[in-house]
Structures are given as C-alpha cells and as structure tokens.
Coordinates of N, CA, C and O in Angstrom, one line a residue:
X427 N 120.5 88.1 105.2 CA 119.9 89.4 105.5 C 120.5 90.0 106.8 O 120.4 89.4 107.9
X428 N 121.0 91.0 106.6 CA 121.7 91.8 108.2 C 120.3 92.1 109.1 O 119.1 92.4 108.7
X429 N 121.0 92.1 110.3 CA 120.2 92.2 111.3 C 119.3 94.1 111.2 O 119.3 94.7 110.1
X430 N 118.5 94.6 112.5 CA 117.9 95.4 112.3 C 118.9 96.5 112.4 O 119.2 97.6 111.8
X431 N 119.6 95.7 114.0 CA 120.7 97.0 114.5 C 121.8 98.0 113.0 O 122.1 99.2 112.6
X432 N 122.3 96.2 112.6 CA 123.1 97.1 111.2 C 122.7 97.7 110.4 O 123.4 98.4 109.7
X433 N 121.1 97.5 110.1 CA 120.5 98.5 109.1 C 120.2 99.7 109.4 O 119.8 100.5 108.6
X434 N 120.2 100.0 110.9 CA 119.9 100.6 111.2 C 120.9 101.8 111.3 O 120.6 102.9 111.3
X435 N 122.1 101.4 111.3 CA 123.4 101.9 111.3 C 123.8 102.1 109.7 O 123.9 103.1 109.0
X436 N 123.9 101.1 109.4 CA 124.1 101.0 107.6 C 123.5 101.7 107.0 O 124.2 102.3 106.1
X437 N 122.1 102.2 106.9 CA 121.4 102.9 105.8 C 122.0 104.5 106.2 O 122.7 105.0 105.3
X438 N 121.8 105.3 107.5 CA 121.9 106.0 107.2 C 123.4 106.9 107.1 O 123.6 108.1 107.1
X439 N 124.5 105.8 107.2 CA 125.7 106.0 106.8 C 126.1 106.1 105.2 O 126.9 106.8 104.6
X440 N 125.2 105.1 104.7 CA 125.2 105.0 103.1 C 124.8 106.1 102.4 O 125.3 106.5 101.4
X441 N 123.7 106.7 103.2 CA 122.9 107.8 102.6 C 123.9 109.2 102.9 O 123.9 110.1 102.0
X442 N 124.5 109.4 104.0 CA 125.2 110.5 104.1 C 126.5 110.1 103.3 O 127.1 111.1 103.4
X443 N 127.2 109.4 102.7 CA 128.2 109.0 101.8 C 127.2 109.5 100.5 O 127.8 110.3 99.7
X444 N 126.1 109.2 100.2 CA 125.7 109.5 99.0 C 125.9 111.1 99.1 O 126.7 111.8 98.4
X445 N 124.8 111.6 100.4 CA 124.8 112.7 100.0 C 126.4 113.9 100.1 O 126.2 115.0 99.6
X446 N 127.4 113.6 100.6 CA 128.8 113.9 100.3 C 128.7 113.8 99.1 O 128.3 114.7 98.4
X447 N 129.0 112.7 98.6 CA 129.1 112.4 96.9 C 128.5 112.9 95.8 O 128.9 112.7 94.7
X448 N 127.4 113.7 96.2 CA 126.2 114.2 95.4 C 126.5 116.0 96.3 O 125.5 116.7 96.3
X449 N 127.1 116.3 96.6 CA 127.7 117.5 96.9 C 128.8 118.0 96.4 O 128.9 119.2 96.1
X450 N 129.8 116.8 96.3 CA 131.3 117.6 95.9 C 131.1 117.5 94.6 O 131.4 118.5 93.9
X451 N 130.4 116.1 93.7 CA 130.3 116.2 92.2 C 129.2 117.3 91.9 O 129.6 118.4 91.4
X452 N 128.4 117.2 92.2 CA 127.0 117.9 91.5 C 127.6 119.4 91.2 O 128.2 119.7 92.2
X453 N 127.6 120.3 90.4 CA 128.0 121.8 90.5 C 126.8 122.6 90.9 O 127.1 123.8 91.3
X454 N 125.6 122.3 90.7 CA 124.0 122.7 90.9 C 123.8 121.9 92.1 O 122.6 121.7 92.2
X455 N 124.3 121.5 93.0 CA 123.9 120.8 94.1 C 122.6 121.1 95.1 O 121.9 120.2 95.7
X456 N 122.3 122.3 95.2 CA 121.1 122.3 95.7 C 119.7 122.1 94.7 O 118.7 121.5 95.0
X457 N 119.8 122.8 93.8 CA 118.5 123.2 93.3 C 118.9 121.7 91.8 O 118.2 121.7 90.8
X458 N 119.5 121.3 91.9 CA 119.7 119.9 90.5 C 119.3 118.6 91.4 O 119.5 117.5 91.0
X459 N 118.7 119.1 92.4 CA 118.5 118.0 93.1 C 116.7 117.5 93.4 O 116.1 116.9 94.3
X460 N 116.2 118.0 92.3 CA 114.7 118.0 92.1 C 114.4 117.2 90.8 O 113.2 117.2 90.5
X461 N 115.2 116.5 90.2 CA 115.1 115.2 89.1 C 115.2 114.3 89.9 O 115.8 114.3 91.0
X462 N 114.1 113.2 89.2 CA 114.1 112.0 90.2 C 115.4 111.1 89.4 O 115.8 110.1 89.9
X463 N 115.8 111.6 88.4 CA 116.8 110.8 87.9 C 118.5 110.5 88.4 O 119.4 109.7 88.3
X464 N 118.2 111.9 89.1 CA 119.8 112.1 89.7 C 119.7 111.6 90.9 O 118.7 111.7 91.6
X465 N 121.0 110.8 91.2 CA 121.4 110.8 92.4 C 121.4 111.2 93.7 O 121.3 110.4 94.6
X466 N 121.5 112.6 93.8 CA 120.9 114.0 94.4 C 120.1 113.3 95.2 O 120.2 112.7 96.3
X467 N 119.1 113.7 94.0 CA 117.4 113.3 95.1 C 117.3 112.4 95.7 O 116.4 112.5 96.6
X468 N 117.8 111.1 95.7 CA 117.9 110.2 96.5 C 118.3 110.3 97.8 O 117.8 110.2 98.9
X469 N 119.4 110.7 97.3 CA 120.5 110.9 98.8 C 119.8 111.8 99.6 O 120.1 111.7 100.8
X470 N 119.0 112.7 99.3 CA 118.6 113.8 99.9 C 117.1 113.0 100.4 O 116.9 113.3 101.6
X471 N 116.0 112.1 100.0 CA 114.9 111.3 100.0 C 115.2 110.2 101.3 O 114.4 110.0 102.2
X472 N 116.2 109.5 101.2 CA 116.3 108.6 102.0 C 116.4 108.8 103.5 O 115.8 108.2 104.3
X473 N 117.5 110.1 103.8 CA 117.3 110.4 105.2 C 116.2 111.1 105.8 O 116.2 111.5 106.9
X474 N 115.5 111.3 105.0 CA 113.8 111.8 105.3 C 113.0 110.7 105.7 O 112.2 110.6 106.6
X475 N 113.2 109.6 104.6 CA 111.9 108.7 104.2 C 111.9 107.5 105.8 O 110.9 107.0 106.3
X476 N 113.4 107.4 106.1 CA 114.0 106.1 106.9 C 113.4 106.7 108.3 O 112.6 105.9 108.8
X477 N 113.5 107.5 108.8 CA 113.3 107.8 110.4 C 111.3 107.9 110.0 O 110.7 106.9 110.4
X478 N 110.4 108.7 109.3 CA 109.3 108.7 109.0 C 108.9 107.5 109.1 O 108.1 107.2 110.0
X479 N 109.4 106.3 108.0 CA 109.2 105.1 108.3 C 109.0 104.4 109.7 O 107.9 103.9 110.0
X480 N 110.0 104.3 110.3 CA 110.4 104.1 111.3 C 109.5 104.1 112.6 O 109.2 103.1 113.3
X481 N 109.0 105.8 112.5 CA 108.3 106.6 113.2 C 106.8 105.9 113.2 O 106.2 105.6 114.3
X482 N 106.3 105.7 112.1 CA 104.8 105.7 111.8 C 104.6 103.8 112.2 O 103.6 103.2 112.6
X483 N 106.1 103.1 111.8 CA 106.2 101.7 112.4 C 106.2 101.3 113.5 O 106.0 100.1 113.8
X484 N 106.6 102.5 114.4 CA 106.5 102.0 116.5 C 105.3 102.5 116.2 O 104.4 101.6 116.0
X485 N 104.8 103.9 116.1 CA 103.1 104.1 116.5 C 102.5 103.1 116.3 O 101.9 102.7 117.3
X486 N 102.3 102.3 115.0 CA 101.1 101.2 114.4 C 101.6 100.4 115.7 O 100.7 100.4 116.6
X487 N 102.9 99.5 116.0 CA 103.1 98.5 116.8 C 102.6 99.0 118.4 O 102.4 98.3 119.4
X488 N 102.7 100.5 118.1 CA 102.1 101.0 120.1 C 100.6 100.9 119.8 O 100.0 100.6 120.9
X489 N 99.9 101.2 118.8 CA 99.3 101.1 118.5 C 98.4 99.8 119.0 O 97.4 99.8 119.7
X490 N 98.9 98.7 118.5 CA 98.4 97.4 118.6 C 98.8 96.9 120.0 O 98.2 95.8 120.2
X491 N 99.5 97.3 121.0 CA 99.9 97.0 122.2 C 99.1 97.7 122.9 O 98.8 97.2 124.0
X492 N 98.8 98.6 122.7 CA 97.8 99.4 124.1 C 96.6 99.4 123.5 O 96.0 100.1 124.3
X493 N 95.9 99.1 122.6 CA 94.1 98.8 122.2 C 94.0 97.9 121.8 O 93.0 97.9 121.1
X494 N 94.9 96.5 121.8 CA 94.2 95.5 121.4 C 93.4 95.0 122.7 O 93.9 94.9 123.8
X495 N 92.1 94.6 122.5 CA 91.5 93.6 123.4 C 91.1 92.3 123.7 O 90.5 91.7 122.7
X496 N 91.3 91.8 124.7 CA 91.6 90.7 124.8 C 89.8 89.9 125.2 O 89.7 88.7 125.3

C-alpha cells in the first residue's frame, strides 16, 4: 500500500491524465460528461470528491483534538 504523501500526489495526477484523456477523445466533452457510464464523469468526480474528502477528514480529526475531554 503506498504511503499517504504518494497518494496524495498520485490520485490527483491520475485524475488530471483522465481528465486530458476524456477531453481530446470525447467530441461532446462538456455536456457527455453527465453519464455515469463514461469515463468523463469520473475524471471530472474525483478532483471534487478527493480534497472534500480530505477536508471533512481534518475537521472530524480537529474535531476530536480540541473537544475531547479528559
């Protein structure tokens, strides 16, 4: 399993390679990108979903560091 740093680097390199890829092929590139079956939507889903993730995963952990009581 790669560490956090590389995934952290890795996913959203992967994702902007998708989404190139799902740009030069696609001829409908903006608006064919609303099937969950295509490619598209992924590429376009993941660099949203990864930092939100992310985001809502320090809050919960700040979360538990400044109100837990001892």
């Amino acid at each position: 399993l790669p560490s956090l740093p590389t995934l952290t680097v890795l996913v959203p390199l992967l994702s902007l390679a998708g989404l190139f890829y799902s740009a030069s092929v696609d001829e409908n590139f903006p608006q064919g990108c609303t099937s969950t079956a295509s490619l598209c939507f992924y590429s376009l889903l993941l660099p949203v979903t990864v930092p939100v993730y992310v985001f809502f995963h320090l809050w919960t952990w700040m979360g538990i560091k400044l109100f837990r009581h001892n």
